[in-house]
mmCIF file of C-alpha atoms and ligand atoms in Angstrom:
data_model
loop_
_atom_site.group_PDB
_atom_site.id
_atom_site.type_symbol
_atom_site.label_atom_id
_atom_site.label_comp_id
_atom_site.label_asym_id
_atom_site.label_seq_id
_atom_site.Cartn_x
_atom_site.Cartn_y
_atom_site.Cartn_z
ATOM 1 C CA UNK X 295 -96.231 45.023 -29.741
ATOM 2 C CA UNK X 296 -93.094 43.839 -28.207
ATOM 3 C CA UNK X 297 -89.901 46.395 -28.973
ATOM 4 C CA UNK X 298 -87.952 45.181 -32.268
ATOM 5 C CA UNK X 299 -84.679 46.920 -30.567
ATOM 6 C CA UNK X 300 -84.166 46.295 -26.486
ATOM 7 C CA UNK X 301 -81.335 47.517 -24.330
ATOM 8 C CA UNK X 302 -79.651 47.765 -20.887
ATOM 9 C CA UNK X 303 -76.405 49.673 -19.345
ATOM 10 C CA UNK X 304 -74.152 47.805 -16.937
ATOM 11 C CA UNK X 305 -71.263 49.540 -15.812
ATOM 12 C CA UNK X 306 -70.670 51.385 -18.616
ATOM 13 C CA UNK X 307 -71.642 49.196 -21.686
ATOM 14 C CA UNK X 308 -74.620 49.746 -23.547
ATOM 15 C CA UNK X 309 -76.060 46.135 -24.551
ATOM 16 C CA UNK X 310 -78.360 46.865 -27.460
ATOM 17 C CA UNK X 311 -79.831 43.792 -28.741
ATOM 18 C CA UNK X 312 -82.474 43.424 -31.809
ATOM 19 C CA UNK X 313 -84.996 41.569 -30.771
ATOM 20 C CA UNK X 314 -87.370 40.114 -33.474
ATOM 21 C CA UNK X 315 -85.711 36.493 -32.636
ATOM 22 C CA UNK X 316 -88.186 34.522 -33.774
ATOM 23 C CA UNK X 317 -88.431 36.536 -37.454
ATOM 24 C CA UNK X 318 -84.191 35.695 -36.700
ATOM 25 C CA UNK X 319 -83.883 39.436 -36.596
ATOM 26 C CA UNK X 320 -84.155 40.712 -39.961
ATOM 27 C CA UNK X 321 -84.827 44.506 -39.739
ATOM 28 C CA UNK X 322 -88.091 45.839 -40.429
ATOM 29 C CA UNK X 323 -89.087 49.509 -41.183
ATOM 30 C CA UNK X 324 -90.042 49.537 -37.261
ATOM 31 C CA UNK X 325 -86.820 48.034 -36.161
ATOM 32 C CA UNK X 326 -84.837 50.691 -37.980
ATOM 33 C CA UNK X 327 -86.855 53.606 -36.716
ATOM 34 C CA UNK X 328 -86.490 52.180 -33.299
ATOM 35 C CA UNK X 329 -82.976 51.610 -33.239
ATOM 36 C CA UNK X 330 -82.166 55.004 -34.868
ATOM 37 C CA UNK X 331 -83.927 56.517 -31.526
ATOM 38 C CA UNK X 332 -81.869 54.334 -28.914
ATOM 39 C CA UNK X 333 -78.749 55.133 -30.522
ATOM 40 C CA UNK X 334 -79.632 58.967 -30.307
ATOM 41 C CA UNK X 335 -80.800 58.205 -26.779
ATOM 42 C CA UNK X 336 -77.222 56.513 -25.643
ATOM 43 C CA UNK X 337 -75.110 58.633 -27.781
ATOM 44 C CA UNK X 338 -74.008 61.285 -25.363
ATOM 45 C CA UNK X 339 -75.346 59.632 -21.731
ATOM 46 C CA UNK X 340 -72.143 60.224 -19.435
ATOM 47 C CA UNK X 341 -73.013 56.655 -18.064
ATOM 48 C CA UNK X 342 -72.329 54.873 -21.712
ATOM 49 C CA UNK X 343 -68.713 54.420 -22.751
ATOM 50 C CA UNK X 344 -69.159 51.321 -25.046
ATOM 51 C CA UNK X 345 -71.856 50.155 -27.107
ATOM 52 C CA UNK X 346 -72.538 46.597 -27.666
ATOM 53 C CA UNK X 347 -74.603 45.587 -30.951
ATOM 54 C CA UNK X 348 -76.188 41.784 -30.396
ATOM 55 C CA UNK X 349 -79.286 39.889 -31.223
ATOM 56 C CA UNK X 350 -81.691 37.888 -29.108
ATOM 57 C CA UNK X 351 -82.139 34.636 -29.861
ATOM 58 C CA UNK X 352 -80.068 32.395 -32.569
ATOM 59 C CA UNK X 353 -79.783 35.103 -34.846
ATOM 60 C CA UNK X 354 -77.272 38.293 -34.841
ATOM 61 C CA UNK X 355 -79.627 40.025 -37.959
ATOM 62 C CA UNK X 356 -80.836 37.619 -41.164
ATOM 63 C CA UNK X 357 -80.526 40.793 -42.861
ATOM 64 C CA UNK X 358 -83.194 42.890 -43.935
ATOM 65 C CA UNK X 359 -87.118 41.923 -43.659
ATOM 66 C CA UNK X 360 -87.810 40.238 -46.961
ATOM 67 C CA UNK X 361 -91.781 41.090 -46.739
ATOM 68 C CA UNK X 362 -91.567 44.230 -45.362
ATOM 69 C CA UNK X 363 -88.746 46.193 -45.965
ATOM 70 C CA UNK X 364 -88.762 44.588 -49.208
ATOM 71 C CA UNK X 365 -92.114 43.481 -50.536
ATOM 72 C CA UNK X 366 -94.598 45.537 -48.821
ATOM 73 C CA UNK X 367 -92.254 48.879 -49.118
ATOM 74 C CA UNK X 368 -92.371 48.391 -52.971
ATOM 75 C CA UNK X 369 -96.313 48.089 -53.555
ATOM 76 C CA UNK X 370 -96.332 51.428 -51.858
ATOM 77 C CA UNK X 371 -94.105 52.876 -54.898
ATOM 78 C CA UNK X 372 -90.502 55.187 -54.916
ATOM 79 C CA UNK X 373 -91.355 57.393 -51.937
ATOM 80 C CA UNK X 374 -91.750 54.511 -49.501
ATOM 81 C CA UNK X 375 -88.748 52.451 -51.111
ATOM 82 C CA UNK X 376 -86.127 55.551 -50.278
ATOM 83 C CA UNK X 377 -87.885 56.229 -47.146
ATOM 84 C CA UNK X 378 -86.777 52.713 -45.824
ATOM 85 C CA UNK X 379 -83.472 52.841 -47.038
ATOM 86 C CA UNK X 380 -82.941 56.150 -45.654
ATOM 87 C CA UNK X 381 -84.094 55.016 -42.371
ATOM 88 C CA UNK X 382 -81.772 51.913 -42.256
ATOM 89 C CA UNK X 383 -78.954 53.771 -43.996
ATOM 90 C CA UNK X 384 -79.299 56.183 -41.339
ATOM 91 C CA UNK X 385 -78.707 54.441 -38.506
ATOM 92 C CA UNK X 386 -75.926 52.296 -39.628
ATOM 93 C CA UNK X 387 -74.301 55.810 -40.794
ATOM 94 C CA UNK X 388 -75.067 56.846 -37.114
ATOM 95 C CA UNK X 389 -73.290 53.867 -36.329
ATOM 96 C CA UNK X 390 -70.039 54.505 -38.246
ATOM 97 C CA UNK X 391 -69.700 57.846 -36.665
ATOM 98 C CA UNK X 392 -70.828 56.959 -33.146
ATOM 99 C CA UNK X 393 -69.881 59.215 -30.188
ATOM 100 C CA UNK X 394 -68.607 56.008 -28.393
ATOM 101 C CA UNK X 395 -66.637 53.117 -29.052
ATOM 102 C CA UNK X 396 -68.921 50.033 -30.935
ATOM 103 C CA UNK X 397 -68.642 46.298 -31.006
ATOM 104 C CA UNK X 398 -70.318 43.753 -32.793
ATOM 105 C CA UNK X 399 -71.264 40.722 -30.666
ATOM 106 C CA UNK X 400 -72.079 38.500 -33.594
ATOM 107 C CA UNK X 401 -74.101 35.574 -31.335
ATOM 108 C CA UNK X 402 -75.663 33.812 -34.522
ATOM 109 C CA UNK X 403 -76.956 34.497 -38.028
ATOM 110 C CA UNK X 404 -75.042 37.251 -40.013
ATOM 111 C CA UNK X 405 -77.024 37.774 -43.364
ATOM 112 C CA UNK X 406 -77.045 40.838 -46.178
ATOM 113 C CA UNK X 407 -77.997 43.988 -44.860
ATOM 114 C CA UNK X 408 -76.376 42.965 -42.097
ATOM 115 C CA UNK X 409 -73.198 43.945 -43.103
ATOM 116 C CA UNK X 410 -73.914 46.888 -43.139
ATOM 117 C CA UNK X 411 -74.483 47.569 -39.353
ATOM 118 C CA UNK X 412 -71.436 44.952 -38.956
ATOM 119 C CA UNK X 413 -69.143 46.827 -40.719
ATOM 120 C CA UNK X 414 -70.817 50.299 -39.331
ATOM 121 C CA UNK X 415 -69.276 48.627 -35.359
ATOM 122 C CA UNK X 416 -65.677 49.622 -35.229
ATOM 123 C CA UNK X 417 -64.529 45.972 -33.581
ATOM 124 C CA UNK X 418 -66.520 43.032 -34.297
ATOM 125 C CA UNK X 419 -66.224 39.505 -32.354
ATOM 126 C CA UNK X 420 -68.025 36.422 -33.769
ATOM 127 C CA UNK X 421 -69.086 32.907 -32.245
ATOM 128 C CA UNK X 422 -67.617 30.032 -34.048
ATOM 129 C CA UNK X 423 -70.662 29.130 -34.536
ATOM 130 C CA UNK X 424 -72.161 31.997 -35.988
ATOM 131 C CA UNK X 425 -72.747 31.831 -40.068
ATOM 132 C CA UNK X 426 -72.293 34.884 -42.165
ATOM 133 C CA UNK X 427 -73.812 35.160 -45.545
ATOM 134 C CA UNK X 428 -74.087 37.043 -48.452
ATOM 135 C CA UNK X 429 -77.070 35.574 -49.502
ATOM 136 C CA UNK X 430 -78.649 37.916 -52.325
ATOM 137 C CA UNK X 431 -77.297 36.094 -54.903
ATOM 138 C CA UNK X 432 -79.548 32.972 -53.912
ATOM 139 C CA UNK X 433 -82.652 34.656 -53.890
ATOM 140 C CA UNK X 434 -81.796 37.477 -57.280
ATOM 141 C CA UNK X 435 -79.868 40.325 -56.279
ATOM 142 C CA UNK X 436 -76.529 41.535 -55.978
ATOM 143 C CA UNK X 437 -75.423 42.544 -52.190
ATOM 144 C CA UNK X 438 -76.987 46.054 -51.760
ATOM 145 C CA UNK X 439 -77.122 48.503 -49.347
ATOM 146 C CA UNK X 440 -73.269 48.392 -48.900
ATOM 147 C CA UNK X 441 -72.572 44.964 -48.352
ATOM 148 C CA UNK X 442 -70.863 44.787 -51.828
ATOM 149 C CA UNK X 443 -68.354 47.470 -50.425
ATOM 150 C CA UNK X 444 -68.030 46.185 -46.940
ATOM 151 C CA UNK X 445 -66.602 42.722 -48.235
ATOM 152 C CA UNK X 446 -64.532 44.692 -51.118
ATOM 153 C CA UNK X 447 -62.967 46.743 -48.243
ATOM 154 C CA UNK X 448 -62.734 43.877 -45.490
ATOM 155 C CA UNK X 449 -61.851 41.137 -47.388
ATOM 156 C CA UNK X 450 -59.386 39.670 -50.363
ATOM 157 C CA UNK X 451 -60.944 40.565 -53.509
ATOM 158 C CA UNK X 452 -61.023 37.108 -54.284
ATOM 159 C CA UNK X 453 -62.794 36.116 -51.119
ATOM 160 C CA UNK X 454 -65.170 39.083 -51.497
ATOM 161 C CA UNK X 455 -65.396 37.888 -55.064
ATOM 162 C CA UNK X 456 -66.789 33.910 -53.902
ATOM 163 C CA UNK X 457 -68.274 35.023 -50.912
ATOM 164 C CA UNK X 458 -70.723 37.345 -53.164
ATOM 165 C CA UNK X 459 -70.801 34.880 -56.490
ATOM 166 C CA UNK X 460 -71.801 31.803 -54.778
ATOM 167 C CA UNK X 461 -73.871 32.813 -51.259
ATOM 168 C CA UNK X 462 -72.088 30.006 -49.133
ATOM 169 C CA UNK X 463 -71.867 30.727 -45.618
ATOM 170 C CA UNK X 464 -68.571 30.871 -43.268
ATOM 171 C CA UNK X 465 -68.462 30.158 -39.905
ATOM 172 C CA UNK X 466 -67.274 32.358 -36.915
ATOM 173 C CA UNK X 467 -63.980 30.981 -37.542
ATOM 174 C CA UNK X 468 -63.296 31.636 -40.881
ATOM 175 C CA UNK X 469 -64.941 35.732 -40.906
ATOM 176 C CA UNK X 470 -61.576 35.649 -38.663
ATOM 177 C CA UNK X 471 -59.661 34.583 -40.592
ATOM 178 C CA UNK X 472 -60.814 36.469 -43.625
ATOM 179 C CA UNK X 473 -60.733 39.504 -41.151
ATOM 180 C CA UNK X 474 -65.049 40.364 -41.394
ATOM 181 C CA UNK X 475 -64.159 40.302 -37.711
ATOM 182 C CA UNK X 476 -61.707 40.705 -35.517
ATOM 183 C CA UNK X 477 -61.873 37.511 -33.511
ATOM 184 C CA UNK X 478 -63.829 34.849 -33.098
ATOM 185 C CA UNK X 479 -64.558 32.427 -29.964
ATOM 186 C CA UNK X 480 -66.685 29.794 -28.683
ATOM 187 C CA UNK X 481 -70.323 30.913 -27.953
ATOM 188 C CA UNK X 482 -70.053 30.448 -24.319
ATOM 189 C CA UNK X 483 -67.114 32.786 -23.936
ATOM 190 C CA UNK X 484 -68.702 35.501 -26.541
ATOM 191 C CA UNK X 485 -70.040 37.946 -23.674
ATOM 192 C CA UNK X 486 -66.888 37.391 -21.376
ATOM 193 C CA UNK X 487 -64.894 37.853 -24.130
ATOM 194 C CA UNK X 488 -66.872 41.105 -25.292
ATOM 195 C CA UNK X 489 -66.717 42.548 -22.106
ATOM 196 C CA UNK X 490 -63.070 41.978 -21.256
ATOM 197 C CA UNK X 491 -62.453 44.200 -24.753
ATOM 198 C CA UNK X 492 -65.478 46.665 -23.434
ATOM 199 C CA UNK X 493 -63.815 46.828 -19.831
ATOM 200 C CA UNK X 494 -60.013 47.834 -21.885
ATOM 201 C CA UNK X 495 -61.686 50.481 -23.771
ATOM 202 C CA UNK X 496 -63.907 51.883 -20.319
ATOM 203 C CA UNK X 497 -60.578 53.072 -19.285
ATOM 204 C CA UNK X 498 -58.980 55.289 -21.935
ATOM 205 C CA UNK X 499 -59.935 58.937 -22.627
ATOM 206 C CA UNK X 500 -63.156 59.251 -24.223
ATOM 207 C CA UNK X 501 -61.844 61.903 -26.713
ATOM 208 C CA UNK X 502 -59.143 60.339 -27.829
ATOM 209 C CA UNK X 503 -61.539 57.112 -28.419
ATOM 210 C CA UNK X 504 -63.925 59.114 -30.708
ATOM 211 C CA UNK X 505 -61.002 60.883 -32.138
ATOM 212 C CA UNK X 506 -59.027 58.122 -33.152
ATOM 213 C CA UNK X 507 -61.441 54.988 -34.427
ATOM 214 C CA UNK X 508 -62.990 58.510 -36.369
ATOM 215 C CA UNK X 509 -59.212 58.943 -38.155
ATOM 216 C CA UNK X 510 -58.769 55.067 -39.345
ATOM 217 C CA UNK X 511 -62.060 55.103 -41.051
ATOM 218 C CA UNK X 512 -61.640 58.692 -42.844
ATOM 219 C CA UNK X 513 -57.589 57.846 -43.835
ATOM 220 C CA UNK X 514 -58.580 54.795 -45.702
ATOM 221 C CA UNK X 515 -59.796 57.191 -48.302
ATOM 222 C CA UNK X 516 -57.166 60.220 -48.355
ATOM 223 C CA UNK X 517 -53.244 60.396 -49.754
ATOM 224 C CA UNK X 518 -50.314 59.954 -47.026
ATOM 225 C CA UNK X 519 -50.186 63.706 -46.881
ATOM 226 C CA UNK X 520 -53.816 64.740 -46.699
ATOM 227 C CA UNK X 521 -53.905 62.076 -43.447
ATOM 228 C CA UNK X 522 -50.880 63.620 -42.149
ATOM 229 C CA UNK X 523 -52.942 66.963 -42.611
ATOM 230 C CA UNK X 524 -55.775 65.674 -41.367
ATOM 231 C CA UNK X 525 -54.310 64.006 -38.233
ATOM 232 C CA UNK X 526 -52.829 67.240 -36.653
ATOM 233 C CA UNK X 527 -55.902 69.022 -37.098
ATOM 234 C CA UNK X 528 -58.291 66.120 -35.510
ATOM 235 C CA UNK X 529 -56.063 66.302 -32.475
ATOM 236 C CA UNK X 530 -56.081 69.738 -32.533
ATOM 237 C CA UNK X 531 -59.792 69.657 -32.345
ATOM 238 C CA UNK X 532 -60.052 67.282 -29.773
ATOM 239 C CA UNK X 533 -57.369 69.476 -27.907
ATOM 240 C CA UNK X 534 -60.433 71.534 -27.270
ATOM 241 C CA UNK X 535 -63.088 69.133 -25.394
ATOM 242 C CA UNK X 536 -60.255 67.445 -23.885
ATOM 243 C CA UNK X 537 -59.819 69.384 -20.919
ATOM 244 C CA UNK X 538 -56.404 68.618 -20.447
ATOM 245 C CA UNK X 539 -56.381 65.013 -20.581
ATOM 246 C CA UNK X 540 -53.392 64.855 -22.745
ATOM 247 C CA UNK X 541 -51.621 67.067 -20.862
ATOM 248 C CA UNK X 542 -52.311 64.895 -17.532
ATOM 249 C CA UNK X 543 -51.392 61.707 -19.474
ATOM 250 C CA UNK X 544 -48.102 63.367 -20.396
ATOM 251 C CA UNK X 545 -47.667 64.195 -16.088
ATOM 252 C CA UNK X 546 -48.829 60.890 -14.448
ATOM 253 C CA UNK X 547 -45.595 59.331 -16.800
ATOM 254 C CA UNK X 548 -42.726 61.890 -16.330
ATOM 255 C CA UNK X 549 -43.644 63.663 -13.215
ATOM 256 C CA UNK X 550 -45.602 61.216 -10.974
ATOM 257 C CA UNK X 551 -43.988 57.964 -12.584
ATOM 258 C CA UNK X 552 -46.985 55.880 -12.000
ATOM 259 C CA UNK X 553 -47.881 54.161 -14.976
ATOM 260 C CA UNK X 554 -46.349 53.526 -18.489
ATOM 261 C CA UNK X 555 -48.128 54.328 -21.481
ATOM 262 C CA UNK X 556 -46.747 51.404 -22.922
ATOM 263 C CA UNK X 557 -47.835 49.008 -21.165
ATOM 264 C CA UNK X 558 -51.528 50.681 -19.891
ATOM 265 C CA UNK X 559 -54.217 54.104 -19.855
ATOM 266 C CA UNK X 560 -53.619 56.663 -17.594
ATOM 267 C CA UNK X 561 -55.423 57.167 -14.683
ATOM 268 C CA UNK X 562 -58.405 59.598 -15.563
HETATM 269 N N1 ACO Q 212 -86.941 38.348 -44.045
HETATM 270 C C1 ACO Q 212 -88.185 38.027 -43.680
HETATM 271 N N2 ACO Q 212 -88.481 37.000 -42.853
HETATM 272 C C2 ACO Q 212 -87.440 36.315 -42.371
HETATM 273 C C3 ACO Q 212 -86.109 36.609 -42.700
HETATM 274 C C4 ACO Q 212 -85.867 37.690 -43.582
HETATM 275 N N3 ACO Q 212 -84.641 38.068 -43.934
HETATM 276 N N4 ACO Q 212 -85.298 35.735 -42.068
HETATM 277 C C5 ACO Q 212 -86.104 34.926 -41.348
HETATM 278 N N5 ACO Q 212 -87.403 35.278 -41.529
HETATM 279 C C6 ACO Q 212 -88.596 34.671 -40.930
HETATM 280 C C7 ACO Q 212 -89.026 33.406 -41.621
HETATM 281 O O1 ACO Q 212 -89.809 33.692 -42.760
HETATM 282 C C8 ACO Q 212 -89.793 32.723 -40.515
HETATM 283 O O2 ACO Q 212 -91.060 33.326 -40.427
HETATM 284 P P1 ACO Q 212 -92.373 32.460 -40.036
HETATM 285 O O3 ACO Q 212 -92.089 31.895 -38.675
HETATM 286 O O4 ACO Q 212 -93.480 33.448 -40.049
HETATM 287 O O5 ACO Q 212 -92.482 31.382 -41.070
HETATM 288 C C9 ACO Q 212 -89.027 33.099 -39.276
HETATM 289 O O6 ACO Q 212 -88.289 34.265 -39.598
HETATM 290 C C10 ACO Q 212 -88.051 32.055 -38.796
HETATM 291 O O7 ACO Q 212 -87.224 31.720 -39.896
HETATM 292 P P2 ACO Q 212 -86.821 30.219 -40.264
HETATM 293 O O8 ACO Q 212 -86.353 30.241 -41.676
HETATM 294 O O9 ACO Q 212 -87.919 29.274 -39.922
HETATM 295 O O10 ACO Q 212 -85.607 30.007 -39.233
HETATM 296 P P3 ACO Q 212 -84.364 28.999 -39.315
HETATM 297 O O11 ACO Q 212 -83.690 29.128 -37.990
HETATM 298 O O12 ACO Q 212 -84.791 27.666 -39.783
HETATM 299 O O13 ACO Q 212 -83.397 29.615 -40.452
HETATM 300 C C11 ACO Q 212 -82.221 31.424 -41.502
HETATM 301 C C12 ACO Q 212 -82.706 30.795 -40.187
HETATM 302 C C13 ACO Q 212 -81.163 30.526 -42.163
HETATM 303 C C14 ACO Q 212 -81.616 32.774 -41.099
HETATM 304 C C15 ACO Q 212 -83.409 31.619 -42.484
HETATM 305 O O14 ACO Q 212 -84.492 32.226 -41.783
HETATM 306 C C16 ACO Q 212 -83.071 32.471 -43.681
HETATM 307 O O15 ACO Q 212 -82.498 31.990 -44.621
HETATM 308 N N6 ACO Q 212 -83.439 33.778 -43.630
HETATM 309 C C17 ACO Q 212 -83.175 34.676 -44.715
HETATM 310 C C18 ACO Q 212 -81.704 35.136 -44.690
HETATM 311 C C19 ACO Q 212 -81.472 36.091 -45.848
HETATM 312 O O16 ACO Q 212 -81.177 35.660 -46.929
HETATM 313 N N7 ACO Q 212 -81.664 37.381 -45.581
HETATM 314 C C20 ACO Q 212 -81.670 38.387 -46.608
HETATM 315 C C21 ACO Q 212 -80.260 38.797 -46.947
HETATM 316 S S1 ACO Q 212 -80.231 39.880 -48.311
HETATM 317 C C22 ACO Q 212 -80.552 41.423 -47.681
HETATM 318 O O17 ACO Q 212 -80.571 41.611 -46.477
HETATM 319 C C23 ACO Q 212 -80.677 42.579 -48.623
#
């Protein structure tokens, strides 16, 4: 049986791909096992500093596998149905709270459960010609498995509101706009493009990386003074497995004078 989840490391960037492309990458009970073990197998290498979520073929991920995530996990009664959510619940919460830096490289179809892996990426970059759809409404059900609250927290609530109602697709262009993504750019330049934002992020302190995409997804939900709260004390902790890289950020800019924080990272 040919993998359902593939990857490779190239200077630094972890290129994990699904790769069911000609079932357009919908994710399969396999598929989420097998991605939950690569991501736990990257997580911590010292030679991954970015990790790069695509899909082979002309599909990112149609969303979950309507025969057998769906259909074939529901003859088999309660225990299987919450065993394959947990499973693909699991490693999009693994995702969310990744070690290292994540991008979505949206190449192609963006459907349903997708979203939730999407979202679970801390940047996301699109091809124009990628389509994103919620598209449980045209075959009976509302957007599960998150998807509801990734486009009520991404989006307008009157975008989230069509997007979900009617199941038309958007483009690349317009998840842009309506900020799904962050950016969005011919399919040609996607990897380029991906890489150039990989290469930016290769260079900062690692610590500070987990540290800080970590404190814009947990101050969404707090009060201005339980973030400030919070904020000291994450730094404080990462104080502690930072061996010193603060402190040598701090000396390269007053002492040695040889870069400015404002305009670039340190040298580490
Ligand atoms: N679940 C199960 N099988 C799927 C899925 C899916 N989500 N998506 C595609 N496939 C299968 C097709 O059944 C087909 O299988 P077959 O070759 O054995 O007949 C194969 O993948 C190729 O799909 P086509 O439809 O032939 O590919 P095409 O490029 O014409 O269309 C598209 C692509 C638009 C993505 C279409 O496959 C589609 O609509 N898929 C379903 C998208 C969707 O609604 N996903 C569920 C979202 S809701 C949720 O995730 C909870």
């Amino acid at each position: 049986m040919t993998d359902p989840v593939i990857h490779d490391i190239d200077n630094g960037i972890a290129w994990v791909r699904f790769n069911r492309p000609e079932k357009r990458n919908c994710m399969n009970p396999a598929l989420n096992r097998q991605m939950m073990d690569v991501l736990r197998e990257l997580e911590f290498r010292e030679d991954v500093g970015v990790l790069v979520l695509s899909g082979e073929g002309t599909a990112w991920s149609a969303g979950m596998d309507l025969k057998e995530y769906f259909r074939e996990t529901e003859v088999q009664g309660l225990g299987a149905v919450r065993k394959a959510q947990s499973e693909s619940y699991g490693w999009w919460r693994k995702l969310r709270w990744y070690q290292k830096p994540t991008i979505a490289m949206v190449n192609g179809w963006c459907f349903g459960g997708g979203y939730g892996p999407l979202f679970a990426c801390d940047l996301a970059f699109a091809a124009d010609e990628a389509q994103f759809g919620l598209s449980e409404i045209n075959w009976g059900i509302l957007p599960g498995g998150g998807a509801t609250k990734v486009v009520a927290d991404l989006l307008s609530m009157r975008d989230a509101m069509y997007h979900a109602l009617t199941g038309e697709m958007i483009d690349g262009r317009k998840a842009a706009e309506w900020k799904l993504v962050n950016e969005s750019v011919p399919l040609a330049q996607l990897r380029d493009r991906v890489t150039e934002v990989a290469r930016v992020l290769l260079q900062k302190n690692p610590v500070a990386l987990k540290a800080t995409k970590d404190a814009v997804r947990r101050v969404q939900e707090m009060t201005y003074d339980n973030a400030e709260d919070y904020l000291v004390r994450a730094q404080e902790a990462a104080n502690f497995y930072d061996d010193g890289g603060r402190k040598e950020g701090i000396r390269q800019f007053i002492d040695e004078k040889t870069y400015k924080p404002g305009l670039g990272a340190y040298d580490k």
